mmCIF file of C-alpha atoms and ligand atoms in Angstrom:
data_model
loop_
_atom_site.group_PDB
_atom_site.id
_atom_site.type_symbol
_atom_site.label_atom_id
_atom_site.label_comp_id
_atom_site.label_asym_id
_atom_site.label_seq_id
_atom_site.Cartn_x
_atom_site.Cartn_y
_atom_site.Cartn_z
ATOM 1 C CA MET A 1 3.683 -123.093 125.221
ATOM 2 C CA PHE A 2 6.748 -125.542 126.892
ATOM 3 C CA ILE A 3 8.564 -128.106 125.241
ATOM 4 C CA PHE A 4 10.267 -129.423 127.372
ATOM 5 C CA GLU A 5 7.522 -130.652 130.240
ATOM 6 C CA LEU A 6 7.630 -133.596 127.729
ATOM 7 C CA MET A 7 10.825 -134.617 129.171
ATOM 8 C CA ASN A 8 11.153 -136.796 132.453
ATOM 9 C CA SER A 9 11.251 -133.744 134.914
ATOM 10 C CA SER A 10 14.121 -135.692 136.786
ATOM 11 C CA LEU A 11 16.125 -135.193 133.969
ATOM 12 C CA ASP A 12 16.212 -131.147 134.770
ATOM 13 C CA THR A 13 16.338 -131.007 138.253
ATOM 14 C CA ALA A 14 15.327 -127.795 141.140
ATOM 15 C CA LYS A 15 19.608 -127.802 140.602
ATOM 16 C CA HIS A 16 19.636 -126.954 137.781
ATOM 17 C CA GLN A 17 17.178 -124.626 137.200
ATOM 18 C CA GLY A 18 19.023 -122.902 139.901
ATOM 19 C CA GLN A 19 21.644 -122.880 138.616
ATOM 20 C CA ARG A 20 20.413 -121.968 135.540
ATOM 21 C CA LYS A 21 18.492 -118.994 137.091
ATOM 22 C CA LEU A 22 21.779 -117.616 138.085
ATOM 23 C CA LEU A 23 23.390 -117.592 135.239
ATOM 24 C CA ILE A 24 19.708 -115.793 133.307
ATOM 25 C CA ASP A 25 20.543 -113.035 136.047
ATOM 26 C CA ARG A 26 24.411 -112.955 135.428
ATOM 27 C CA LEU A 27 23.739 -112.228 131.316
ATOM 28 C CA ALA A 28 21.315 -109.939 132.026
ATOM 29 C CA GLY A 29 23.705 -108.046 134.634
ATOM 30 C CA MET A 30 25.974 -107.888 131.561
ATOM 31 C CA GLY A 31 23.664 -106.735 129.791
ATOM 32 C CA ILE A 32 21.621 -108.388 128.212
ATOM 33 C CA SER A 33 18.263 -107.074 128.212
ATOM 34 C CA ASP A 34 15.543 -108.835 125.593
ATOM 35 C CA GLN A 35 12.990 -110.387 128.013
ATOM 36 C CA LYS A 36 12.371 -112.728 125.659
ATOM 37 C CA VAL A 37 16.129 -114.116 125.388
ATOM 38 C CA LEU A 38 16.292 -114.586 129.062
ATOM 39 C CA ASP A 39 13.494 -115.894 129.448
ATOM 40 C CA ALA A 40 14.191 -118.516 126.571
ATOM 41 C CA MET A 41 16.981 -119.385 128.058
ATOM 42 C CA LEU A 42 15.062 -119.639 131.417
ATOM 43 C CA GLN A 43 14.136 -122.437 130.075
ATOM 44 C CA VAL A 44 16.218 -124.678 128.073
ATOM 45 C CA PRO A 45 18.513 -127.111 129.925
ATOM 46 C CA ARG A 46 21.746 -126.120 128.665
ATOM 47 C CA HIS A 47 23.321 -129.476 130.109
ATOM 48 C CA TRP A 48 21.308 -131.345 128.129
ATOM 49 C CA PHE A 49 23.293 -130.331 124.963
ATOM 50 C CA MET A 50 26.453 -131.030 126.909
ATOM 51 C CA ASP A 51 28.808 -134.138 126.805
ATOM 52 C CA PRO A 52 27.675 -135.995 130.392
ATOM 53 C CA GLY A 53 31.006 -135.755 131.749
ATOM 54 C CA LEU A 54 30.463 -131.364 131.587
ATOM 55 C CA GLU A 55 26.972 -131.921 133.299
ATOM 56 C CA SER A 56 28.431 -130.015 136.631
ATOM 57 C CA HIS A 57 29.728 -126.517 134.360
ATOM 58 C CA ALA A 58 26.966 -126.270 132.057
ATOM 59 C CA TYR A 59 25.684 -123.678 133.746
ATOM 60 C CA ASP A 60 28.966 -121.584 133.701
ATOM 61 C CA ASN A 61 29.169 -118.644 131.299
ATOM 62 C CA LYS A 62 31.695 -120.766 129.197
ATOM 63 C CA ALA A 63 31.929 -122.710 125.888
ATOM 64 C CA PHE A 64 33.117 -125.748 126.013
ATOM 65 C CA PRO A 65 33.894 -128.770 123.895
ATOM 66 C CA ILE A 66 31.532 -130.834 121.946
ATOM 67 C CA ALA A 67 31.582 -133.312 119.321
ATOM 68 C CA ALA A 68 34.492 -133.141 116.664
ATOM 69 C CA ASP A 69 36.045 -130.536 118.117
ATOM 70 C CA GLN A 70 33.964 -128.193 117.884
ATOM 71 C CA THR A 71 32.236 -126.082 120.743
ATOM 72 C CA ILE A 72 28.787 -125.063 122.134
ATOM 73 C CA SER A 73 29.119 -121.459 122.357
ATOM 74 C CA HIS A 74 29.198 -118.935 125.596
ATOM 75 C CA PRO A 75 25.622 -118.841 127.313
ATOM 76 C CA TYR A 76 26.758 -114.735 126.703
ATOM 77 C CA THR A 77 27.254 -115.301 123.144
ATOM 78 C CA VAL A 78 23.620 -117.482 122.314
ATOM 79 C CA ALA A 79 22.066 -114.296 124.177
ATOM 80 C CA PHE A 80 23.903 -111.607 122.076
ATOM 81 C CA GLN A 81 23.024 -113.001 118.953
ATOM 82 C CA SER A 82 19.651 -114.303 119.660
ATOM 83 C CA GLU A 83 19.125 -110.531 120.917
ATOM 84 C CA LEU A 84 20.522 -109.148 117.994
ATOM 85 C CA LEU A 85 18.273 -111.000 115.634
ATOM 86 C CA GLU A 86 14.773 -109.191 116.474
ATOM 87 C CA VAL A 87 12.928 -112.570 116.042
ATOM 88 C CA LYS A 88 9.061 -112.278 116.244
ATOM 89 C CA ARG A 89 6.711 -115.310 117.146
ATOM 90 C CA GLY A 90 6.335 -116.971 113.999
ATOM 91 C CA ASP A 91 9.431 -115.284 112.033
ATOM 92 C CA GLN A 92 11.259 -117.821 109.670
ATOM 93 C CA VAL A 93 15.377 -117.711 111.045
ATOM 94 C CA LEU A 94 17.932 -119.750 109.388
ATOM 95 C CA GLU A 95 20.351 -121.035 111.656
ATOM 96 C CA ILE A 96 24.397 -121.766 109.996
ATOM 97 C CA GLY A 97 26.610 -124.186 112.481
ATOM 98 C CA THR A 98 23.952 -126.397 114.370
ATOM 99 C CA GLY A 99 26.578 -127.741 116.663
ATOM 100 C CA SER A 100 25.156 -129.022 119.826
ATOM 101 C CA GLY A 101 21.692 -127.519 118.917
ATOM 102 C CA TYR A 102 22.004 -125.354 122.300
ATOM 103 C CA GLN A 103 21.434 -122.095 120.461
ATOM 104 C CA THR A 104 18.707 -123.533 118.239
ATOM 105 C CA ALA A 105 16.570 -124.462 121.182
ATOM 106 C CA VAL A 106 16.829 -121.362 122.405
ATOM 107 C CA LEU A 107 15.628 -119.904 119.246
ATOM 108 C CA LEU A 108 12.714 -122.408 119.012
ATOM 109 C CA THR A 109 11.647 -121.477 122.487
ATOM 110 C CA LEU A 110 10.985 -117.957 120.957
ATOM 111 C CA GLY A 111 8.386 -119.656 118.677
ATOM 112 C CA ILE A 112 10.208 -118.861 115.757
ATOM 113 C CA LYS A 113 10.431 -121.474 112.711
ATOM 114 C CA ILE A 114 14.111 -122.606 112.605
ATOM 115 C CA TYR A 115 16.189 -124.121 109.926
ATOM 116 C CA THR A 116 19.464 -125.114 110.693
ATOM 117 C CA VAL A 117 22.538 -126.590 108.842
ATOM 118 C CA GLU A 118 25.510 -128.184 109.928
ATOM 119 C CA ARG A 119 28.645 -128.925 107.780
ATOM 120 C CA GLN A 120 30.507 -131.890 110.335
ATOM 121 C CA GLN A 121 28.197 -135.237 109.687
ATOM 122 C CA GLU A 122 29.672 -136.781 113.442
ATOM 123 C CA LEU A 123 28.025 -133.477 114.851
ATOM 124 C CA PHE A 124 25.277 -133.513 112.386
ATOM 125 C CA LYS A 125 24.249 -136.837 113.434
ATOM 126 C CA LYS A 126 24.708 -137.095 116.997
ATOM 127 C CA THR A 127 22.916 -133.415 116.939
ATOM 128 C CA LYS A 128 19.609 -134.701 114.811
ATOM 129 C CA ARG A 129 19.498 -137.849 117.330
ATOM 130 C CA LEU A 130 19.147 -135.532 120.295
ATOM 131 C CA PHE A 131 16.446 -132.877 118.644
ATOM 132 C CA SER A 132 13.923 -136.276 118.159
ATOM 133 C CA LYS A 133 15.138 -137.644 121.903
ATOM 134 C CA ILE A 134 13.700 -134.325 123.484
ATOM 135 C CA HIS A 135 10.800 -133.246 120.962
ATOM 136 C CA LEU A 136 12.348 -130.891 119.549
ATOM 137 C CA HIS A 137 11.445 -130.066 115.679
ATOM 138 C CA PRO A 138 13.025 -127.259 114.145
ATOM 139 C CA LYS A 139 11.612 -127.078 111.039
ATOM 140 C CA LYS A 140 14.680 -128.171 108.860
ATOM 141 C CA VAL A 141 17.941 -129.965 110.078
ATOM 142 C CA ILE A 142 20.093 -130.059 107.273
ATOM 143 C CA PHE A 143 23.620 -131.748 106.405
ATOM 144 C CA GLY A 144 25.552 -128.889 104.221
ATOM 145 C CA ASP A 145 27.760 -126.417 103.748
ATOM 146 C CA GLY A 146 26.138 -122.643 104.846
ATOM 147 C CA TYR A 147 28.574 -121.107 102.864
ATOM 148 C CA LEU A 148 25.812 -121.486 100.565
ATOM 149 C CA GLY A 149 22.786 -120.975 102.504
ATOM 150 C CA LEU A 150 19.266 -122.692 102.125
ATOM 151 C CA ALA A 151 17.586 -120.965 98.420
ATOM 152 C CA ASP A 152 14.728 -122.537 98.819
ATOM 153 C CA ASP A 153 13.392 -121.742 101.818
ATOM 154 C CA ALA A 154 14.454 -118.346 100.985
ATOM 155 C CA PRO A 155 13.499 -115.715 102.308
ATOM 156 C CA PHE A 156 14.276 -115.805 105.711
ATOM 157 C CA GLN A 157 13.623 -112.644 108.369
ATOM 158 C CA GLY A 158 16.703 -113.970 110.283
ATOM 159 C CA ILE A 159 20.309 -115.528 109.448
ATOM 160 C CA VAL A 160 22.682 -116.326 112.137
ATOM 161 C CA VAL A 161 26.124 -117.915 111.545
ATOM 162 C CA THR A 162 27.360 -119.393 114.934
ATOM 163 C CA ALA A 163 31.338 -120.160 113.369
ATOM 164 C CA GLY A 164 33.665 -117.573 112.563
ATOM 165 C CA ALA A 165 32.793 -116.172 109.067
ATOM 166 C CA PRO A 166 36.581 -114.581 107.249
ATOM 167 C CA SER A 167 34.134 -112.333 105.007
ATOM 168 C CA VAL A 168 29.952 -112.203 104.437
ATOM 169 C CA PRO A 169 28.754 -115.164 102.310
ATOM 170 C CA LYS A 170 27.117 -113.212 99.535
ATOM 171 C CA PRO A 171 24.565 -116.137 99.235
ATOM 172 C CA LEU A 172 23.764 -115.097 103.071
ATOM 173 C CA LEU A 173 22.957 -111.803 102.213
ATOM 174 C CA GLN A 174 20.844 -112.733 99.225
ATOM 175 C CA GLN A 175 18.455 -115.104 101.274
ATOM 176 C CA LEU A 176 17.392 -112.305 104.111
ATOM 177 C CA ASP A 177 13.860 -111.051 102.974
ATOM 178 C CA VAL A 178 13.660 -107.018 103.194
ATOM 179 C CA GLY A 179 13.263 -106.258 106.585
ATOM 180 C CA GLY A 180 15.465 -109.112 108.009
ATOM 181 C CA ARG A 181 18.615 -109.380 109.549
ATOM 182 C CA LEU A 182 21.824 -111.734 109.302
ATOM 183 C CA VAL A 183 24.150 -111.720 112.042
ATOM 184 C CA ILE A 184 27.357 -113.372 111.720
ATOM 185 C CA PRO A 185 30.766 -113.213 113.512
ATOM 186 C CA ILE A 186 33.366 -111.316 110.679
ATOM 187 C CA GLY A 187 37.305 -112.148 111.383
ATOM 188 C CA THR A 188 39.742 -114.836 111.053
ATOM 189 C CA GLU A 189 41.553 -115.153 114.087
ATOM 190 C CA GLU A 190 39.199 -113.407 116.187
ATOM 191 C CA GLN A 191 35.657 -111.881 114.843
ATOM 192 C CA ILE A 192 33.753 -108.870 115.110
ATOM 193 C CA MET A 193 29.546 -109.298 115.514
ATOM 194 C CA THR A 194 28.439 -107.875 113.016
ATOM 195 C CA ARG A 195 24.337 -107.431 111.915
ATOM 196 C CA PHE A 196 23.295 -106.372 108.174
ATOM 197 C CA THR A 197 19.639 -105.365 108.087
ATOM 198 C CA ARG A 198 18.920 -105.579 104.318
ATOM 199 C CA ILE A 199 17.003 -102.015 104.131
ATOM 200 C CA SER A 200 15.479 -102.602 100.683
ATOM 201 C CA GLU A 201 15.907 -104.809 97.719
ATOM 202 C CA LYS A 202 20.062 -103.921 96.660
ATOM 203 C CA GLU A 203 20.530 -102.144 99.863
ATOM 204 C CA PHE A 204 21.640 -103.413 103.209
ATOM 205 C CA ASN A 205 22.694 -101.492 106.043
ATOM 206 C CA LYS A 206 25.593 -102.814 108.265
ATOM 207 C CA GLU A 207 26.356 -102.677 112.523
ATOM 208 C CA THR A 208 28.865 -103.930 114.257
ATOM 209 C CA PHE A 209 29.156 -105.043 118.322
ATOM 210 C CA GLY A 210 32.274 -105.992 119.833
ATOM 211 C CA THR A 211 35.007 -108.877 119.527
ATOM 212 C CA PHE A 212 33.711 -112.215 119.940
ATOM 213 C CA ARG A 213 35.768 -115.763 119.616
ATOM 214 C CA PHE A 214 34.260 -118.265 117.262
ATOM 215 C CA VAL A 215 35.459 -121.782 115.607
ATOM 216 C CA PRO A 216 35.870 -121.373 111.678
ATOM 217 C CA MET A 217 33.516 -121.528 109.330
ATOM 218 C CA LEU A 218 34.800 -123.822 107.042
ATOM 219 C CA LYS A 219 33.688 -124.685 103.294
ATOM 220 C CA ASP A 220 31.879 -127.754 102.047
ATOM 221 C CA LYS A 221 30.906 -130.453 104.230
ATOM 222 C CA ASN A 222 32.797 -133.028 105.912
HETATM 223 N N1 LIG B 1 25.518 -122.746 118.241
HETATM 224 C C1 LIG B 1 26.440 -124.056 118.339
HETATM 225 C C2 LIG B 1 27.525 -123.786 117.988
HETATM 226 C C3 LIG B 1 28.517 -124.308 117.459
HETATM 227 S S1 LIG B 1 30.252 -124.040 117.139
HETATM 228 C C4 LIG B 1 26.581 -124.238 119.403
HETATM 229 O O1 LIG B 1 26.397 -123.588 120.548
HETATM 230 O O2 LIG B 1 26.593 -125.097 119.825
HETATM 231 C C5 LIG B 1 30.109 -123.906 115.262
HETATM 232 C C6 LIG B 1 29.372 -124.982 114.452
HETATM 233 O O3 LIG B 1 29.168 -124.757 112.970
HETATM 234 C C7 LIG B 1 30.285 -125.971 114.353
HETATM 235 O O4 LIG B 1 29.784 -127.227 114.842
HETATM 236 C C8 LIG B 1 30.782 -126.897 112.900
HETATM 237 O O5 LIG B 1 30.736 -127.586 112.554
HETATM 238 C C9 LIG B 1 30.254 -125.591 112.218
HETATM 239 N N2 LIG B 1 30.082 -125.093 111.229
HETATM 240 C C10 LIG B 1 31.103 -124.219 110.644
HETATM 241 N N3 LIG B 1 31.473 -124.416 109.069
HETATM 242 C C11 LIG B 1 30.274 -124.368 108.631
HETATM 243 C C12 LIG B 1 29.737 -124.337 107.705
HETATM 244 N N4 LIG B 1 30.134 -123.809 106.177
HETATM 245 N N5 LIG B 1 28.388 -124.715 107.259
HETATM 246 C C13 LIG B 1 27.450 -125.004 108.453
HETATM 247 N N6 LIG B 1 28.204 -125.226 109.607
HETATM 248 C C14 LIG B 1 29.131 -124.896 109.850
#
C-alpha cells in the first residue's frame, strides 16, 4: 500500500524523492538499521509537513519551526524513536505530541494503528486538516493533554512521546500492554532517550539511549 499515491505526484517531485533518498542513506549511515523504518521514511514526503517557505530544507537532517513555537523533529530522532518502538503491522500505538504530523505519517506507513494527542489547539487543527488533505487516517487525532494518555483506548503495544518529559507520566506506563514499549525522552534542559518495556503487570524494564533535545512536554491543553 502506498498511501501517498493519492496525492498529485507533482507535489512530490523526482527532486524531492532524490533528496529524500540521500537523507535516508545518511540515516542508515548514522546507525538506523531497521529497514522497515527506513523504507517508511523513504515513502513519506517530509516537505508536506513543513512550512512551504522551508521546503528546500525539508530533507536536511534538522529540526525546523512549525506553528505555535513548536518544531518538527530531526529525521534522525523520528527514525530512532520509531526503531526503538519495535512495532509490527497491526499494533496499536499512542503518540503524544502530534506536532506537524510527520512522525504520525511515518508510523502509519509502518502499518500500525495510531492514536495521536496534541495539547496545542492551533497545531492540532492545522495538522488534522493536513491529514484529511493528504488522506492519512490515524485511528484518532485528539486535542488533549498527553500526560493522561488515552485510557479508553488502552492497552497500547507502543507509546511514543515526542516532547521532553521531566519524568515518566504514570498513566502512560499503566496504559502499556504487557510486552509493550514506551519510548520517552526524559529531562528538562536536555533529555535522555528512555525505553520502558512492560514485562509483566507490575514489572518494567528500563533502558537508556543517549542525549537528545526536545521541546518541553507541557501540562494541560492550550
Ligand atoms: N513528532 C512531532 C514533534 C512535534 S514537537 C513532529 O515531528 O512534528 C512536540 C509536540 O508535543 C508539540 O507539538 C507540543 O505542542 C506537543 N506537546 C507538548 N506537551 C504535550 C502534552 N502534554 N500532550 C500532548 N502534546 C504535547
